[in-house]
PDB file of C-alpha atoms in Angstrom:
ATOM      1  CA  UNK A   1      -2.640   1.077 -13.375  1.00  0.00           C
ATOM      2  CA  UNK A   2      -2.098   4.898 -12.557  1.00  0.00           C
ATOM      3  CA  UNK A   3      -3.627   4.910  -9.313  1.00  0.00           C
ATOM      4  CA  UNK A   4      -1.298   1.760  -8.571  1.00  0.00           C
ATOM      5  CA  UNK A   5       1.387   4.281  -9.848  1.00  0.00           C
ATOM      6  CA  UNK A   6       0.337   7.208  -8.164  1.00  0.00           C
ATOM      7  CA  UNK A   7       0.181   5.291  -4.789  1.00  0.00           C
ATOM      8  CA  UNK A   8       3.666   3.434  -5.454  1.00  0.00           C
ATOM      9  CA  UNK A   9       5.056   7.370  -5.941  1.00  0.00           C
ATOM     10  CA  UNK A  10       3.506   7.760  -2.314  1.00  0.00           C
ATOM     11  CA  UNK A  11       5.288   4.706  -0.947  1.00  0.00           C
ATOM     12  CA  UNK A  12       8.913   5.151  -2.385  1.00  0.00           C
ATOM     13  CA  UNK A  13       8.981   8.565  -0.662  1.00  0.00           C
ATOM     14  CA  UNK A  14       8.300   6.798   2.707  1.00  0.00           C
ATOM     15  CA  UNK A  15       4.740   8.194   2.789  1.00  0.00           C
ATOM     16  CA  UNK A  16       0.869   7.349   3.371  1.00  0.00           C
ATOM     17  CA  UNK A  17      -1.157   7.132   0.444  1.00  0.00           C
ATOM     18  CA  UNK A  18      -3.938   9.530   0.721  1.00  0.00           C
ATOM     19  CA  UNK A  19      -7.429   8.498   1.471  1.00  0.00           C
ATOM     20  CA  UNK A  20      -8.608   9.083  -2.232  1.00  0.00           C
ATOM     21  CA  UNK A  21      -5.799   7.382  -4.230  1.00  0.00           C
ATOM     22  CA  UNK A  22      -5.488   4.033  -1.500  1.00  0.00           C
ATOM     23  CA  UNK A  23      -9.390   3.898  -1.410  1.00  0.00           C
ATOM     24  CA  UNK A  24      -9.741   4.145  -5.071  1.00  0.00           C
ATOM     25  CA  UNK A  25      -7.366   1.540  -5.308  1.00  0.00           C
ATOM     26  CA  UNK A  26      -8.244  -0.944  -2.695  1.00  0.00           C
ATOM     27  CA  UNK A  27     -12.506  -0.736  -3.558  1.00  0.00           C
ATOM     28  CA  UNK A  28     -11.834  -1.461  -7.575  1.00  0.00           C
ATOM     29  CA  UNK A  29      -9.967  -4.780  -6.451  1.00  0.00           C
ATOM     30  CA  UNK A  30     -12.117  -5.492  -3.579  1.00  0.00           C
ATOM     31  CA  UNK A  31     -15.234  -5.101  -6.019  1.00  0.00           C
ATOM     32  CA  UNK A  32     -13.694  -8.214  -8.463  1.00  0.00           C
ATOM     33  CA  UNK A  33     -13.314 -10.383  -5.639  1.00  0.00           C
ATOM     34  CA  UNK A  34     -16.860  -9.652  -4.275  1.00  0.00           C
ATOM     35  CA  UNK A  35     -17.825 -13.624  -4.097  1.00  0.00           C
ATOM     36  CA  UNK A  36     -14.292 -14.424  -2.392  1.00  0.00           C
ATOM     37  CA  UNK A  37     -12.712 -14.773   0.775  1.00  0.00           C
ATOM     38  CA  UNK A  38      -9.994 -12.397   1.839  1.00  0.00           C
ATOM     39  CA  UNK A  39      -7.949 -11.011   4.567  1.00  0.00           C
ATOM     40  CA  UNK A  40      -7.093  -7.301   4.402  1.00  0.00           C
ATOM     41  CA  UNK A  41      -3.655  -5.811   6.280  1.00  0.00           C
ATOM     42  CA  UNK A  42      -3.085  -2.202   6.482  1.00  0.00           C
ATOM     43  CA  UNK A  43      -6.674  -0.969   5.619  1.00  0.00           C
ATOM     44  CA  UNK A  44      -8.370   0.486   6.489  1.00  0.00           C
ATOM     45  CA  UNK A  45      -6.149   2.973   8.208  1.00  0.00           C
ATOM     46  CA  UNK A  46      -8.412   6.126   8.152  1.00  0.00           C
ATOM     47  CA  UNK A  47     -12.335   6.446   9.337  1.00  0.00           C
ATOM     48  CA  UNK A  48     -12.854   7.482   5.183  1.00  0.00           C
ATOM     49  CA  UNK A  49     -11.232   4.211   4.043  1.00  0.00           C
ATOM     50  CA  UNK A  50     -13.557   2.509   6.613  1.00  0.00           C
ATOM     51  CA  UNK A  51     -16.733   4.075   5.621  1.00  0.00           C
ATOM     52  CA  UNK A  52     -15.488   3.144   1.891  1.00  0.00           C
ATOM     53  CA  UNK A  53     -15.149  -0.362   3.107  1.00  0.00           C
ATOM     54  CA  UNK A  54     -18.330  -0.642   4.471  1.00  0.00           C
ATOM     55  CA  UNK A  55     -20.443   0.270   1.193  1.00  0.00           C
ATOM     56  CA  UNK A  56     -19.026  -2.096  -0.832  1.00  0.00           C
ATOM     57  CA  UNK A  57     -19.058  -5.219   1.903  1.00  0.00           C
ATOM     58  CA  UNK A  58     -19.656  -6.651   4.999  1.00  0.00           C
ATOM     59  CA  UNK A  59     -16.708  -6.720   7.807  1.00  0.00           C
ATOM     60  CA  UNK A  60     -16.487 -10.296   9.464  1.00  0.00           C
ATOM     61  CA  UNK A  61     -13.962  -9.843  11.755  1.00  0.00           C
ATOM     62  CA  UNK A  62     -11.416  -7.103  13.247  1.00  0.00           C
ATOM     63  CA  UNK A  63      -8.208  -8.274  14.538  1.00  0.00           C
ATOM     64  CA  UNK A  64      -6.694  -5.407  16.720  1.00  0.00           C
ATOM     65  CA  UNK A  65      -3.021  -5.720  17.035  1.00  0.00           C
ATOM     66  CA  UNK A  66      -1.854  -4.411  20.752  1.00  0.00           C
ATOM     67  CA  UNK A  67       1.709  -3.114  20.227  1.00  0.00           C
ATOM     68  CA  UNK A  68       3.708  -1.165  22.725  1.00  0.00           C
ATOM     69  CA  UNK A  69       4.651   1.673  20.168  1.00  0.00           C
ATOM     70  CA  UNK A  70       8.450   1.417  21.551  1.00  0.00           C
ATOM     71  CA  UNK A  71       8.303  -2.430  20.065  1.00  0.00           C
ATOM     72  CA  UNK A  72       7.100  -1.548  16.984  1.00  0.00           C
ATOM     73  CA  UNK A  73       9.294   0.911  16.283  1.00  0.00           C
ATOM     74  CA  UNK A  74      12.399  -1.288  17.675  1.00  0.00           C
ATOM     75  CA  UNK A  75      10.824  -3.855  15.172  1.00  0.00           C
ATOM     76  CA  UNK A  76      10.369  -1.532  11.993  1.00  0.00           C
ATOM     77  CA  UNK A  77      13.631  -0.071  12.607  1.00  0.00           C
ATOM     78  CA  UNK A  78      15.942  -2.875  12.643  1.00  0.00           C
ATOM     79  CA  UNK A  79      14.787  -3.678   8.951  1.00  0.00           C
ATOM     80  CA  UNK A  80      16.777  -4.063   5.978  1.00  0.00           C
ATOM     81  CA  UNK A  81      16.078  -5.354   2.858  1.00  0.00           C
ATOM     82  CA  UNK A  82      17.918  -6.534  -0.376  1.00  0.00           C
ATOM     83  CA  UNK A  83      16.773  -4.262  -3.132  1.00  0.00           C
ATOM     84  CA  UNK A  84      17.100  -5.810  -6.340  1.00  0.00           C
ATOM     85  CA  UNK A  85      15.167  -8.959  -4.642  1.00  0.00           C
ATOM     86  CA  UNK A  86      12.785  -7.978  -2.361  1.00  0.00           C
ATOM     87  CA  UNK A  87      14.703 -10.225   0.386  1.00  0.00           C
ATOM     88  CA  UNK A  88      14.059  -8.828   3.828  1.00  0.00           C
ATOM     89  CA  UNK A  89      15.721  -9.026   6.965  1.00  0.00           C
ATOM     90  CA  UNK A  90      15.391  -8.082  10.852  1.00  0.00           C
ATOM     91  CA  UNK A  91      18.622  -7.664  12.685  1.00  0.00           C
ATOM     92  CA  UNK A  92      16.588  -9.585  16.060  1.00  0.00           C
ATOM     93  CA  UNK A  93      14.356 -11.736  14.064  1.00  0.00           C
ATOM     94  CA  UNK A  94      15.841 -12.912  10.744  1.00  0.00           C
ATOM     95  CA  UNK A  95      19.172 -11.611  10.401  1.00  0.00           C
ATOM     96  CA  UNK A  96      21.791 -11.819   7.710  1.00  0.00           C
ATOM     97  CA  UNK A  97      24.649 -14.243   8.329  1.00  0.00           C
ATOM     98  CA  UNK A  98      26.933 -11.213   7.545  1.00  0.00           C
ATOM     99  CA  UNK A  99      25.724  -7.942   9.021  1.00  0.00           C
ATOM    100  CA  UNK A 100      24.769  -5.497   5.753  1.00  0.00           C
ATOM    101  CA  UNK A 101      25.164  -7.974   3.364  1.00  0.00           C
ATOM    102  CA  UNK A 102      22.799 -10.549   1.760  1.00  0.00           C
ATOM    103  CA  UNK A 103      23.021 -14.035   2.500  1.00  0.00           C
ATOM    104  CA  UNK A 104      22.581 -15.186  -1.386  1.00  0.00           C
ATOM    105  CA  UNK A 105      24.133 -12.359  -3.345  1.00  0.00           C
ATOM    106  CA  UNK A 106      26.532 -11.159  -1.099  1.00  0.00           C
ATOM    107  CA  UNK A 107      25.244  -8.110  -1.821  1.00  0.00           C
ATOM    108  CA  UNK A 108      24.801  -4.880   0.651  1.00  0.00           C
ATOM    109  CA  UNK A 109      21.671  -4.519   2.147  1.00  0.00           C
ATOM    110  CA  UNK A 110      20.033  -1.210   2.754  1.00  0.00           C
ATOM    111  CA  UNK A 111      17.453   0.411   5.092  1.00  0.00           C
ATOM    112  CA  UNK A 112      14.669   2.040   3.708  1.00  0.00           C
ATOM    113  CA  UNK A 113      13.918   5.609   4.727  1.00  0.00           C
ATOM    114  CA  UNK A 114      10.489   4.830   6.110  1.00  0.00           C
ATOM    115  CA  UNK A 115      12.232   2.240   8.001  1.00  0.00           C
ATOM    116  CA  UNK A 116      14.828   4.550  10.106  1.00  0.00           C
ATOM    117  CA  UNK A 117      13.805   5.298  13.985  1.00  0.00           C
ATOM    118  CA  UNK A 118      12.633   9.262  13.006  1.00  0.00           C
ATOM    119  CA  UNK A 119      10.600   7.845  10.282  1.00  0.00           C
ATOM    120  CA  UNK A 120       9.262   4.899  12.003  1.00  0.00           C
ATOM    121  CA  UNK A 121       7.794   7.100  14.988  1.00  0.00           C
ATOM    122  CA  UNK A 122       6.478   9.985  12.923  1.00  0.00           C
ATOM    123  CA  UNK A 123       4.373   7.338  11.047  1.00  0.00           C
ATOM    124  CA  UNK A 124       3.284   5.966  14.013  1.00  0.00           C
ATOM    125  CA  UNK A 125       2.110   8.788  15.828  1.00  0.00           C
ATOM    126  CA  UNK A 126       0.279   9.865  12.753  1.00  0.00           C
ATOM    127  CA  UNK A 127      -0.810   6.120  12.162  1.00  0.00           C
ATOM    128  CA  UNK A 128      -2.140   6.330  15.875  1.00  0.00           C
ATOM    129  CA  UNK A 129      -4.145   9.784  15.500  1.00  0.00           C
ATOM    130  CA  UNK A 130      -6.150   8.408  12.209  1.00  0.00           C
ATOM    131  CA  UNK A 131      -6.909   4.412  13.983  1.00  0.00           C
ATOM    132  CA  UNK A 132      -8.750   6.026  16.597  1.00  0.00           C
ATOM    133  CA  UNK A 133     -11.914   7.105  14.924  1.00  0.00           C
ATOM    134  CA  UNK A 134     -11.577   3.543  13.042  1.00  0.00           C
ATOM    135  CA  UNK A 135     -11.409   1.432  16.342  1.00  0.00           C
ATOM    136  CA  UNK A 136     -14.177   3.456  17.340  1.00  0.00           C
ATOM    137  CA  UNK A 137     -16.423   2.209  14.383  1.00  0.00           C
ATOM    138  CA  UNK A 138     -15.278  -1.686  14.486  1.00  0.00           C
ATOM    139  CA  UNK A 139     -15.654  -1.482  18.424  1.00  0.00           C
ATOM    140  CA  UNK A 140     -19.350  -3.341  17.742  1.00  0.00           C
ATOM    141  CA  UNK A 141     -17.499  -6.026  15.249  1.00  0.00           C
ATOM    142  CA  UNK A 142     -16.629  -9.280  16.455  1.00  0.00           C
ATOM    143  CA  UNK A 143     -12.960  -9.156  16.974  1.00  0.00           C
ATOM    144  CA  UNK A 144     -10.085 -11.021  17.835  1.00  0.00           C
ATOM    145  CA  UNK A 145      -7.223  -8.802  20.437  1.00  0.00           C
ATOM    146  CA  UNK A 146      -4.145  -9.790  19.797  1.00  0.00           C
ATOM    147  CA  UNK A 147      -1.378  -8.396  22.507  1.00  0.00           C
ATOM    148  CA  UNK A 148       1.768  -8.543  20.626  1.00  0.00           C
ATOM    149  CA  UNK A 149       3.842  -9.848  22.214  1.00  0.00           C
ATOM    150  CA  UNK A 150       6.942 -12.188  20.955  1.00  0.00           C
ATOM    151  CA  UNK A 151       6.900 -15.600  20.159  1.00  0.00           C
ATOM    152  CA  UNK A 152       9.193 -16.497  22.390  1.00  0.00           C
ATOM    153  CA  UNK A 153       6.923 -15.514  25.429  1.00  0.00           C
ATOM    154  CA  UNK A 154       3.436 -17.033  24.075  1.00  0.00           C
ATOM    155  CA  UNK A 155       5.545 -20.112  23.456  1.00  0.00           C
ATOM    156  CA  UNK A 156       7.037 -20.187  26.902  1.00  0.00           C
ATOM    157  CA  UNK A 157       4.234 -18.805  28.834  1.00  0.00           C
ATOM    158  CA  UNK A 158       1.897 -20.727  31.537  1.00  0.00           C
ATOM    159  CA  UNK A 159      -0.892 -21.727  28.569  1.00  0.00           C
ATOM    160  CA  UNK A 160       1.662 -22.893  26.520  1.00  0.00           C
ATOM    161  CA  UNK A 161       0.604 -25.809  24.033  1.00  0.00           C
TER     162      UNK A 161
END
């Protein structure tokens, strides 16, 4: 669609998509799957994308993701991903069996520019200045806080399964 288009120009640049163009988007698909079940990620980010939201349907549940903002950008920045494929990789998490090069091509992987350290924490600080106001409105919604931390420490931890 263009609005899918003019949002994708947003995103190759390493950039938000404006209130107008993501909420345009994201209420047209939301309104076809009215009678559905569905789990949003990444929206709403701004207090306009909430209020958007909230005219067209009913929020069930918030999950609030508690990230130290030096993890997430360790996380985001040790990215890379396989271009022609989509294939993506974490240098801690999921790394290639070669360093910079893909495990089924053999071809070399790159790192996005929204995905380098400078980029990562300039999105974050202004991700962090537009959730407030958004927080504030879901504070009254059931929710589920999650603390973020890694697997490795809910796994080994005293409640442990």
């Amino acid at each position: 669609t263009e609005v899918g288009d003019t949002a994708k120009q947003y995103l190759q640049k390493g950039l938000l998509v404006p209130d107008h163009v993501i909420t345009r988007l994201m209420v047209s698909e939301l309104e076809t799957r009215s009678t559905q079940h569905w789990l949003l990620d990444g929206f709403p980010r701004t207090l306009v994308q909430a209020e958007a939201l909230d005219r067209i349907c009913d929020v069930d549940l918030v999950i609030s993701l508690n990230i130290p903002f030096e993890t997430l950008k360790d996380r985001l920045s040790r990215r890379w991903i396989h271009p022609s494929s989509g294939r993506v990789y974490n240098l801690d998490f999921n790394p290639p069996q070669v360093l910079g090069v893909d495990d089924i091509t053999g071809e070399p992987l790159v790192q996005q520019e929204d995905d380098k350290p400078e980029a990562v924490a300039a999105k974050l600080r202004q991700y962090k200045d537009a959730a407030k106001p958004v927080i504030e409105l879901y504070k009254t919604a059931p929710q589920c806080d999650e603390d973020g931390v890694g697997s490795e420490q809910v796994t080994s931890g005293p409640e442990a399964v």
